[in-house]
Amino acid sequence: MHVSRAAWAPSALQALIVAAGLLPARARAAPAEPRTIELRWEAPDGCPPADEVRSEIGRLLGTSAQRQAIAVEIAVARRGGSRLRLDLRVRAPVPGERAIHGDDCAAMARAAALIVAMSIDPDAAARNAAAQPAQPAQPQASGGDGAAAPRPPPPAQGRAQRIPPPAASRPPPTASRPPPPDERGVEGALWVSAQVEQALVPAIGVGVAAGGGIRAGWLRADGAAGVVPSSSGRIAGLTAGADFRLWFLEVDACARALGRPLGVYVCALGRQHWLLARGREVDEAFTRTAPIFAAGLGTVLEWRVAAPLKVEGALHALVPLQRPRFVVENLEGTVYRPPAAGLSARLGLALAF
């Protein structure tokens, strides 16, 4: 068929117009820069891998316009039996942290991913969470028609805050909010530390201590035992003296004065000591053990390195209630007598469970 020049011109013009109209749409359809999600994931066997959690965060954010780099630390630890605790800490774009308790690691991991996504873009997270397969219905409070769950506000910039839970997990408005799980739960701990003693030995001695206790809200109680194996003293102006060894049992009761990231406790303690002295460079060998009870006040500092491991340090001022005098028979002068007050310190590691 022959097509005249006049017939071709309008068709070519229409094609150009259509093509020009498509150009902006193609430009808008260009893929956005990939989102960086830096995830540090620690979990026991049976939990989802890190890639699955990272993918879930990315899926919930979807095509969100918020493209800041995301840095998250998540640690899951067993608390006895099938009970699990998930500690979530967002490093960027806005710092925040939260703890989740449960029995299903996969469900806890999904909840953590949702919390992270909602802290960055609540609209995108809510929209994409609604698109996933239906989950078993959550118990609802009785009453009339349920209103849509309120959307959590965007986090304030430049200030660390506690990440709010997803709206679906909040209690109904009429229900009283229970305390956070990490504030009401009871946590056990075992610790071991280096011990530096000045209060009840002639010269500063270094030993070891170990103990354990419980943490419940802002309270903690500990029991410990320790030994300072070697310290020595002598009569002034003479070589005669004694070598000393110190054992002790200690009970502490503490109240938390400061929370995270550094836990600070103020403590009262009682300590029973047994101070053993063996004569050194004396005519007649002797051994003497004196029991000494001391009371004290001090502070304990704890820093969570990675769940469930903590670094703990303590400094106590002690006042001995007995001050026995260690002397050598037939020689004038005192080998050692405990001072009216002194210091005791320790630094070590604690394992929470």
Short mmCIF file of N, CA, C and O in Angstrom, two decimals, residues 12-137:
data_model
loop_
_atom_site.label_atom_id
_atom_site.label_comp_id
_atom_site.label_asym_id
_atom_site.label_seq_id
_atom_site.Cartn_x
_atom_site.Cartn_y
_atom_site.Cartn_z
N ALA A 12 3.77 10.49 12.83
CA ALA A 12 5.11 10.68 13.40
C ALA A 12 5.07 11.67 14.53
O ALA A 12 5.72 11.50 15.58
N LEU A 13 4.29 12.74 14.38
CA LEU A 13 4.17 13.75 15.43
C LEU A 13 3.57 13.17 16.69
O LEU A 13 4.03 13.43 17.81
N GLN A 14 2.52 12.34 16.52
CA GLN A 14 1.89 11.71 17.69
C GLN A 14 2.87 10.81 18.42
O GLN A 14 2.92 10.76 19.65
N ALA A 15 3.69 10.06 17.67
CA ALA A 15 4.67 9.15 18.31
C ALA A 15 5.67 9.94 19.11
O ALA A 15 6.08 9.53 20.21
N LEU A 16 6.12 11.08 18.59
CA LEU A 16 7.08 11.90 19.32
C LEU A 16 6.48 12.42 20.61
O LEU A 16 7.13 12.47 21.67
N ILE A 17 5.22 12.85 20.53
CA ILE A 17 4.55 13.36 21.74
C ILE A 17 4.45 12.28 22.80
O ILE A 17 4.71 12.49 23.98
N VAL A 18 4.04 11.07 22.38
CA VAL A 18 3.93 9.95 23.33
C VAL A 18 5.28 9.64 23.95
O VAL A 18 5.43 9.42 25.15
N ALA A 19 6.34 9.59 23.12
CA ALA A 19 7.68 9.28 23.62
C ALA A 19 8.14 10.33 24.60
O ALA A 19 8.75 10.03 25.64
N ALA A 20 7.88 11.61 24.30
CA ALA A 20 8.28 12.68 25.21
C ALA A 20 7.56 12.56 26.54
O ALA A 20 8.12 12.83 27.60
N GLY A 21 6.30 12.15 26.52
CA GLY A 21 5.55 11.98 27.76
C GLY A 21 6.06 10.84 28.61
O GLY A 21 5.90 10.82 29.82
N LEU A 22 6.67 9.83 27.99
CA LEU A 22 7.17 8.68 28.75
C LEU A 22 8.49 8.96 29.42
O LEU A 22 8.86 8.29 30.38
N LEU A 23 9.26 9.92 28.92
CA LEU A 23 10.60 10.15 29.47
C LEU A 23 10.58 10.47 30.95
O LEU A 23 11.34 9.89 31.73
N PRO A 24 9.76 11.39 31.47
CA PRO A 24 9.76 11.66 32.92
C PRO A 24 9.41 10.43 33.73
O PRO A 24 9.96 10.19 34.78
N ALA A 25 8.44 9.64 33.23
CA ALA A 25 8.04 8.44 33.98
C ALA A 25 9.19 7.48 34.10
O ALA A 25 9.42 6.86 35.14
N ARG A 26 9.98 7.33 32.96
CA ARG A 26 11.12 6.42 33.02
C ARG A 26 12.17 6.96 33.99
O ARG A 26 12.83 6.22 34.70
N ALA A 27 12.34 8.28 34.00
CA ALA A 27 13.32 8.86 34.92
C ALA A 27 12.90 8.62 36.36
O ALA A 27 13.72 8.31 37.21
N ARG A 28 11.59 8.77 36.60
CA ARG A 28 11.13 8.55 37.98
C ARG A 28 11.24 7.10 38.37
O ARG A 28 11.34 6.78 39.55
N ALA A 29 11.17 6.21 37.42
CA ALA A 29 11.22 4.78 37.74
C ALA A 29 12.62 4.28 37.97
O ALA A 29 12.83 3.11 38.26
N ALA A 30 13.66 5.16 37.83
CA ALA A 30 15.04 4.72 38.04
C ALA A 30 15.22 4.24 39.47
O ALA A 30 14.68 4.83 40.40
N PRO A 31 15.93 3.16 39.67
CA PRO A 31 16.07 2.60 41.02
C PRO A 31 16.78 3.57 41.95
O PRO A 31 17.72 4.26 41.56
N ALA A 32 16.30 3.63 43.23
CA ALA A 32 16.93 4.48 44.23
C ALA A 32 18.25 3.85 44.68
O ALA A 32 18.52 2.68 44.43
N GLU A 33 19.05 4.69 45.33
CA GLU A 33 20.31 4.18 45.86
C GLU A 33 20.01 3.06 46.87
O GLU A 33 19.07 3.16 47.66
N PRO A 34 20.82 1.99 46.87
CA PRO A 34 20.55 0.89 47.80
C PRO A 34 20.70 1.37 49.24
O PRO A 34 21.54 2.21 49.56
N ARG A 35 19.87 0.82 50.12
CA ARG A 35 19.90 1.16 51.53
C ARG A 35 20.95 0.30 52.25
O ARG A 35 20.99 -0.91 52.06
N THR A 36 21.80 0.92 53.07
CA THR A 36 22.82 0.18 53.81
C THR A 36 22.26 -0.22 55.17
O THR A 36 21.82 0.65 55.94
N ILE A 37 22.24 -1.52 55.47
CA ILE A 37 21.79 -2.02 56.77
C ILE A 37 22.94 -2.80 57.39
O ILE A 37 23.27 -3.90 56.96
N GLU A 38 23.56 -2.20 58.38
CA GLU A 38 24.67 -2.86 59.08
C GLU A 38 24.09 -3.53 60.33
O GLU A 38 23.68 -2.86 61.28
N LEU A 39 24.05 -4.85 60.32
CA LEU A 39 23.41 -5.61 61.40
C LEU A 39 24.44 -6.49 62.10
O LEU A 39 25.13 -7.29 61.46
N ARG A 40 24.52 -6.33 63.42
CA ARG A 40 25.34 -7.23 64.25
C ARG A 40 24.37 -8.15 64.99
O ARG A 40 23.60 -7.70 65.82
N TRP A 41 24.42 -9.42 64.69
CA TRP A 41 23.41 -10.40 65.15
C TRP A 41 24.11 -11.51 65.93
O TRP A 41 25.01 -12.16 65.43
N GLU A 42 23.68 -11.72 67.17
CA GLU A 42 24.18 -12.81 68.00
C GLU A 42 22.97 -13.57 68.53
O GLU A 42 22.12 -12.99 69.19
N ALA A 43 22.92 -14.86 68.24
CA ALA A 43 21.75 -15.64 68.64
C ALA A 43 22.14 -17.11 68.76
O ALA A 43 23.05 -17.58 68.07
N PRO A 44 21.44 -17.86 69.63
CA PRO A 44 21.73 -19.29 69.76
C PRO A 44 21.20 -20.08 68.57
O PRO A 44 20.48 -19.56 67.71
N ASP A 45 21.57 -21.37 68.53
CA ASP A 45 21.09 -22.25 67.47
C ASP A 45 19.57 -22.29 67.48
O ASP A 45 18.93 -22.27 68.53
N GLY A 46 19.00 -22.37 66.28
CA GLY A 46 17.55 -22.42 66.16
C GLY A 46 16.93 -21.07 65.83
O GLY A 46 15.75 -21.00 65.52
N CYS A 47 17.71 -19.99 65.92
CA CYS A 47 17.22 -18.66 65.58
C CYS A 47 17.48 -18.38 64.11
O CYS A 47 18.36 -18.99 63.49
N PRO A 48 16.75 -17.43 63.51
CA PRO A 48 16.98 -17.10 62.10
C PRO A 48 18.39 -16.54 61.90
O PRO A 48 18.97 -15.97 62.83
N PRO A 49 18.96 -16.70 60.69
CA PRO A 49 20.27 -16.11 60.41
C PRO A 49 20.18 -14.60 60.28
O PRO A 49 19.10 -14.03 60.10
N ALA A 50 21.33 -13.94 60.32
CA ALA A 50 21.38 -12.48 60.25
C ALA A 50 20.82 -11.98 58.92
O ALA A 50 20.12 -10.95 58.89
N ASP A 51 21.10 -12.69 57.82
CA ASP A 51 20.61 -12.24 56.51
C ASP A 51 19.09 -12.17 56.47
O ASP A 51 18.51 -11.29 55.83
N GLU A 52 18.43 -13.12 57.15
CA GLU A 52 16.97 -13.13 57.14
C GLU A 52 16.42 -11.91 57.90
O GLU A 52 15.44 -11.29 57.47
N VAL A 53 17.05 -11.56 59.03
CA VAL A 53 16.60 -10.39 59.79
C VAL A 53 16.87 -9.11 58.99
O VAL A 53 16.03 -8.21 58.93
N ARG A 54 18.04 -9.03 58.35
CA ARG A 54 18.38 -7.85 57.54
C ARG A 54 17.38 -7.69 56.39
O ARG A 54 16.93 -6.58 56.09
N SER A 55 17.03 -8.82 55.75
CA SER A 55 16.07 -8.77 54.64
C SER A 55 14.69 -8.32 55.12
O SER A 55 13.99 -7.58 54.43
N GLU A 56 14.30 -8.75 56.33
CA GLU A 56 13.00 -8.36 56.86
C GLU A 56 12.95 -6.87 57.14
O GLU A 56 11.94 -6.21 56.86
N ILE A 57 14.03 -6.30 57.68
CA ILE A 57 14.07 -4.84 57.89
C ILE A 57 13.95 -4.12 56.54
O ILE A 57 13.18 -3.16 56.40
N GLY A 58 14.71 -4.59 55.54
CA GLY A 58 14.63 -3.97 54.22
C GLY A 58 13.25 -4.09 53.61
O GLY A 58 12.76 -3.16 52.97
N ARG A 59 12.58 -5.27 53.79
CA ARG A 59 11.25 -5.46 53.23
C ARG A 59 10.24 -4.51 53.87
O ARG A 59 9.39 -3.92 53.19
N LEU A 60 10.34 -4.33 55.18
CA LEU A 60 9.39 -3.47 55.87
C LEU A 60 9.58 -2.01 55.49
O LEU A 60 8.62 -1.25 55.40
N LEU A 61 10.81 -1.59 55.23
CA LEU A 61 11.04 -0.22 54.79
C LEU A 61 10.71 -0.03 53.31
O LEU A 61 10.29 1.05 52.89
N GLY A 62 10.89 -1.09 52.51
CA GLY A 62 10.49 -1.05 51.11
C GLY A 62 11.10 0.12 50.35
O GLY A 62 12.31 0.33 50.39
N THR A 63 10.25 0.91 49.72
CA THR A 63 10.72 2.04 48.92
C THR A 63 10.66 3.34 49.72
O THR A 63 10.48 4.41 49.16
N SER A 64 10.80 3.25 51.02
CA SER A 64 10.77 4.44 51.87
C SER A 64 11.79 5.47 51.39
O SER A 64 12.89 5.13 50.96
N ALA A 65 11.40 6.74 51.51
CA ALA A 65 12.31 7.82 51.11
C ALA A 65 13.44 8.00 52.12
O ALA A 65 14.42 8.68 51.82
N GLN A 66 13.32 7.42 53.28
CA GLN A 66 14.39 7.51 54.28
C GLN A 66 15.52 6.57 53.88
O GLN A 66 15.38 5.35 53.95
N ARG A 67 16.66 7.13 53.47
CA ARG A 67 17.75 6.31 52.94
C ARG A 67 19.00 6.33 53.81
O ARG A 67 20.07 5.94 53.38
N GLN A 68 18.88 6.82 55.06
CA GLN A 68 20.08 6.87 55.90
C GLN A 68 20.60 5.46 56.17
O GLN A 68 19.84 4.49 56.18
N ALA A 69 21.89 5.38 56.42
CA ALA A 69 22.49 4.09 56.79
C ALA A 69 21.92 3.66 58.14
O ALA A 69 21.74 4.47 59.04
N ILE A 70 21.64 2.37 58.26
CA ILE A 70 21.05 1.81 59.48
C ILE A 70 22.09 0.92 60.15
O ILE A 70 22.66 0.03 59.51
N ALA A 71 22.36 1.16 61.44
CA ALA A 71 23.30 0.34 62.21
C ALA A 71 22.56 -0.20 63.43
O ALA A 71 22.07 0.57 64.26
N VAL A 72 22.47 -1.54 63.51
CA VAL A 72 21.67 -2.18 64.55
C VAL A 72 22.48 -3.31 65.20
O VAL A 72 23.21 -4.03 64.50
N GLU A 73 22.34 -3.45 66.53
CA GLU A 73 22.92 -4.59 67.25
C GLU A 73 21.78 -5.35 67.92
O GLU A 73 20.98 -4.75 68.65
N ILE A 74 21.70 -6.65 67.65
CA ILE A 74 20.66 -7.49 68.26
C ILE A 74 21.35 -8.71 68.85
O ILE A 74 22.10 -9.40 68.16
N ALA A 75 21.07 -8.99 70.13
CA ALA A 75 21.64 -10.15 70.81
C ALA A 75 20.51 -10.92 71.48
O ALA A 75 19.70 -10.34 72.21
N VAL A 76 20.45 -12.23 71.22
CA VAL A 76 19.44 -13.10 71.81
C VAL A 76 20.16 -14.08 72.73
O VAL A 76 21.16 -14.70 72.35
N ALA A 77 19.66 -14.23 73.96
CA ALA A 77 20.28 -15.13 74.94
C ALA A 77 19.20 -15.91 75.66
O ALA A 77 18.08 -15.43 75.85
N ARG A 78 19.53 -17.14 76.04
CA ARG A 78 18.59 -17.98 76.78
C ARG A 78 18.60 -17.57 78.24
O ARG A 78 19.64 -17.30 78.83
N ARG A 79 17.41 -17.57 78.87
CA ARG A 79 17.28 -17.18 80.26
C ARG A 79 16.86 -18.34 81.14
O ARG A 79 16.37 -18.17 82.23
N GLY A 80 17.05 -19.56 80.64
CA GLY A 80 16.63 -20.75 81.38
C GLY A 80 15.46 -21.42 80.70
O GLY A 80 14.44 -20.79 80.41
N GLY A 81 15.59 -22.74 80.42
CA GLY A 81 14.53 -23.45 79.72
C GLY A 81 14.40 -22.94 78.31
O GLY A 81 15.37 -22.74 77.60
N SER A 82 13.16 -22.68 77.89
CA SER A 82 12.92 -22.17 76.54
C SER A 82 12.79 -20.65 76.51
O SER A 82 12.58 -20.07 75.46
N ARG A 83 12.93 -20.02 77.66
CA ARG A 83 12.75 -18.57 77.74
C ARG A 83 13.93 -17.85 77.10
O ARG A 83 15.09 -18.23 77.31
N LEU A 84 13.63 -16.81 76.28
CA LEU A 84 14.66 -16.06 75.57
C LEU A 84 14.53 -14.58 75.89
O LEU A 84 13.44 -14.09 76.21
N ARG A 85 15.65 -13.89 75.80
CA ARG A 85 15.66 -12.43 75.92
C ARG A 85 16.39 -11.85 74.71
O ARG A 85 17.50 -12.29 74.39
N LEU A 86 15.77 -10.88 74.04
CA LEU A 86 16.36 -10.21 72.90
C LEU A 86 16.66 -8.77 73.30
O LEU A 86 15.77 -8.03 73.73
N ASP A 87 17.93 -8.38 73.19
CA ASP A 87 18.35 -7.00 73.44
C ASP A 87 18.61 -6.32 72.11
O ASP A 87 19.45 -6.77 71.33
N LEU A 88 17.89 -5.23 71.86
CA LEU A 88 17.96 -4.50 70.59
C LEU A 88 18.55 -3.12 70.86
O LEU A 88 18.10 -2.41 71.76
N ARG A 89 19.57 -2.77 70.09
CA ARG A 89 20.18 -1.44 70.21
C ARG A 89 20.38 -0.87 68.82
O ARG A 89 21.07 -1.46 68.00
N VAL A 90 19.74 0.26 68.54
CA VAL A 90 19.90 0.97 67.26
C VAL A 90 21.00 2.02 67.45
O VAL A 90 20.90 2.87 68.33
N ARG A 91 22.04 1.93 66.64
CA ARG A 91 23.13 2.90 66.69
C ARG A 91 22.88 4.09 65.78
O ARG A 91 23.27 5.21 66.10
N ALA A 92 22.26 3.86 64.62
CA ALA A 92 22.01 4.93 63.64
C ALA A 92 20.79 4.52 62.82
O ALA A 92 20.50 3.32 62.66
N PRO A 93 19.97 5.47 62.32
CA PRO A 93 20.24 6.92 62.33
C PRO A 93 19.94 7.61 63.66
O PRO A 93 20.49 8.66 63.93
N VAL A 94 19.04 7.08 64.49
CA VAL A 94 18.74 7.69 65.79
C VAL A 94 18.93 6.62 66.86
O VAL A 94 18.28 5.57 66.80
N PRO A 95 19.81 6.81 67.85
CA PRO A 95 20.05 5.78 68.86
C PRO A 95 18.81 5.48 69.68
O PRO A 95 17.99 6.35 69.95
N GLY A 96 18.67 4.21 70.05
CA GLY A 96 17.58 3.77 70.90
C GLY A 96 17.78 2.31 71.24
O GLY A 96 18.59 1.61 70.62
N GLU A 97 17.07 1.81 72.25
CA GLU A 97 17.24 0.42 72.64
C GLU A 97 15.96 -0.12 73.26
O GLU A 97 15.10 0.64 73.72
N ARG A 98 15.85 -1.46 73.25
CA ARG A 98 14.67 -2.12 73.80
C ARG A 98 15.01 -3.58 74.08
O ARG A 98 15.91 -4.15 73.45
N ALA A 99 14.30 -4.18 75.04
CA ALA A 99 14.45 -5.61 75.34
C ALA A 99 13.11 -6.31 75.10
O ALA A 99 12.05 -5.76 75.38
N ILE A 100 13.18 -7.53 74.54
CA ILE A 100 11.99 -8.34 74.27
C ILE A 100 12.18 -9.71 74.91
O ILE A 100 13.26 -10.30 74.80
N HIS A 101 11.16 -10.21 75.58
CA HIS A 101 11.20 -11.54 76.18
C HIS A 101 10.19 -12.44 75.46
O HIS A 101 9.11 -11.98 75.07
N GLY A 102 10.52 -13.70 75.30
CA GLY A 102 9.60 -14.62 74.65
C GLY A 102 10.18 -16.01 74.55
O GLY A 102 11.26 -16.31 75.08
N ASP A 103 9.43 -16.91 73.86
CA ASP A 103 9.84 -18.30 73.69
C ASP A 103 10.16 -18.64 72.24
O ASP A 103 10.80 -19.65 71.97
N ASP A 104 9.67 -17.84 71.28
CA ASP A 104 9.83 -18.11 69.85
C ASP A 104 10.84 -17.13 69.27
O ASP A 104 10.56 -15.94 69.10
N CYS A 105 12.04 -17.63 68.94
CA CYS A 105 13.11 -16.75 68.47
C CYS A 105 12.75 -16.11 67.13
O CYS A 105 13.04 -14.94 66.89
N ALA A 106 12.11 -16.86 66.24
CA ALA A 106 11.75 -16.32 64.93
C ALA A 106 10.75 -15.17 65.07
O ALA A 106 10.89 -14.13 64.41
N ALA A 107 9.75 -15.34 65.94
CA ALA A 107 8.77 -14.28 66.15
C ALA A 107 9.43 -13.05 66.79
O ALA A 107 9.11 -11.91 66.44
N MET A 108 10.35 -13.28 67.71
CA MET A 108 11.05 -12.17 68.35
C MET A 108 11.92 -11.42 67.34
O MET A 108 12.02 -10.19 67.37
N ALA A 109 12.55 -12.16 66.41
CA ALA A 109 13.37 -11.52 65.39
C ALA A 109 12.50 -10.66 64.46
O ALA A 109 12.89 -9.54 64.09
N ARG A 110 11.30 -11.18 64.10
CA ARG A 110 10.40 -10.37 63.25
C ARG A 110 9.95 -9.11 63.99
O ARG A 110 9.85 -8.03 63.40
N ALA A 111 9.65 -9.26 65.30
CA ALA A 111 9.23 -8.10 66.08
C ALA A 111 10.36 -7.07 66.16
O ALA A 111 10.12 -5.86 66.06
N ALA A 112 11.60 -7.54 66.31
CA ALA A 112 12.73 -6.61 66.36
C ALA A 112 12.88 -5.88 65.04
O ALA A 112 13.14 -4.66 65.01
N ALA A 113 12.74 -6.60 63.91
CA ALA A 113 12.83 -5.95 62.60
C ALA A 113 11.74 -4.89 62.44
O ALA A 113 12.00 -3.80 61.90
N LEU A 114 10.53 -5.19 62.93
CA LEU A 114 9.43 -4.22 62.83
C LEU A 114 9.71 -2.98 63.68
O LEU A 114 9.45 -1.85 63.27
N ILE A 115 10.27 -3.19 64.88
CA ILE A 115 10.60 -2.06 65.76
C ILE A 115 11.63 -1.15 65.08
O ILE A 115 11.51 0.08 65.09
N VAL A 116 12.66 -1.77 64.48
CA VAL A 116 13.69 -0.98 63.79
C VAL A 116 13.07 -0.19 62.64
O VAL A 116 13.31 1.01 62.48
N ALA A 117 12.25 -0.86 61.82
CA ALA A 117 11.66 -0.19 60.67
C ALA A 117 10.73 0.95 61.09
O ALA A 117 10.74 2.03 60.50
N MET A 118 9.93 0.73 62.15
CA MET A 118 8.99 1.77 62.58
C MET A 118 9.71 2.96 63.20
O MET A 118 9.21 4.08 63.17
N SER A 119 10.88 2.72 63.78
CA SER A 119 11.64 3.84 64.34
C SER A 119 12.22 4.73 63.24
O SER A 119 12.58 5.87 63.50
N ILE A 120 12.33 4.21 62.03
CA ILE A 120 12.90 4.97 60.91
C ILE A 120 11.81 5.58 60.04
O ILE A 120 11.86 6.76 59.70
N ASP A 121 10.81 4.79 59.64
CA ASP A 121 9.71 5.30 58.80
C ASP A 121 8.44 4.57 59.19
O ASP A 121 8.15 3.49 58.66
N PRO A 122 7.66 5.09 60.15
CA PRO A 122 6.45 4.39 60.61
C PRO A 122 5.45 4.12 59.50
O PRO A 122 4.81 3.08 59.49
N ASP A 123 5.30 5.07 58.56
CA ASP A 123 4.32 4.89 57.48
C ASP A 123 4.67 3.69 56.61
O ASP A 123 3.83 2.82 56.35
N ALA A 124 5.94 3.64 56.17
CA ALA A 124 6.36 2.54 55.29
C ALA A 124 6.28 1.21 56.03
O ALA A 124 5.85 0.20 55.48
N ALA A 125 6.73 1.20 57.30
CA ALA A 125 6.72 -0.06 58.05
C ALA A 125 5.30 -0.57 58.26
O ALA A 125 5.03 -1.76 58.10
N ALA A 126 4.36 0.32 58.61
CA ALA A 126 2.97 -0.10 58.82
C ALA A 126 2.36 -0.60 57.51
O ALA A 126 1.63 -1.59 57.49
N ARG A 127 2.66 0.10 56.41
CA ARG A 127 2.10 -0.30 55.11
C ARG A 127 2.62 -1.67 54.67
O ARG A 127 1.86 -2.54 54.25
N ASN A 128 3.92 -1.91 54.83
CA ASN A 128 4.49 -3.17 54.38
C ASN A 128 4.23 -4.31 55.36
O ASN A 128 4.16 -5.47 54.96
N ALA A 129 4.08 -4.00 56.64
CA ALA A 129 3.73 -5.04 57.61
C ALA A 129 2.33 -5.56 57.35
O ALA A 129 2.05 -6.75 57.50
N ALA A 130 1.42 -4.66 56.93
CA ALA A 130 0.04 -5.08 56.64
C ALA A 130 -0.03 -5.96 55.40
O ALA A 130 -0.98 -6.73 55.23
N ALA A 131 0.99 -5.88 54.54
CA ALA A 131 0.97 -6.65 53.30
C ALA A 131 1.43 -8.08 53.49
O ALA A 131 1.29 -8.91 52.60
N GLN A 132 1.99 -8.45 54.66
CA GLN A 132 2.49 -9.80 54.85
C GLN A 132 1.34 -10.75 55.19
O GLN A 132 0.25 -10.31 55.55
N PRO A 133 1.54 -12.09 55.09
CA PRO A 133 0.46 -13.04 55.38
C PRO A 133 -0.09 -12.83 56.77
O PRO A 133 0.62 -12.42 57.69
N ALA A 134 -1.39 -13.09 56.91
CA ALA A 134 -2.08 -12.88 58.19
C ALA A 134 -1.45 -13.72 59.28
O ALA A 134 -1.12 -14.88 59.09
N GLN A 135 -1.29 -13.13 60.46
CA GLN A 135 -0.76 -13.82 61.64
C GLN A 135 -1.92 -14.20 62.54
O GLN A 135 -3.02 -13.63 62.46
N PRO A 136 -1.71 -15.14 63.46
CA PRO A 136 -2.79 -15.48 64.40
C PRO A 136 -3.26 -14.23 65.14
O PRO A 136 -2.45 -13.38 65.50
N ALA A 137 -4.56 -14.14 65.34
CA ALA A 137 -5.14 -12.95 65.96
C ALA A 137 -4.62 -12.76 67.37
O ALA A 137 -4.46 -13.72 68.12
#
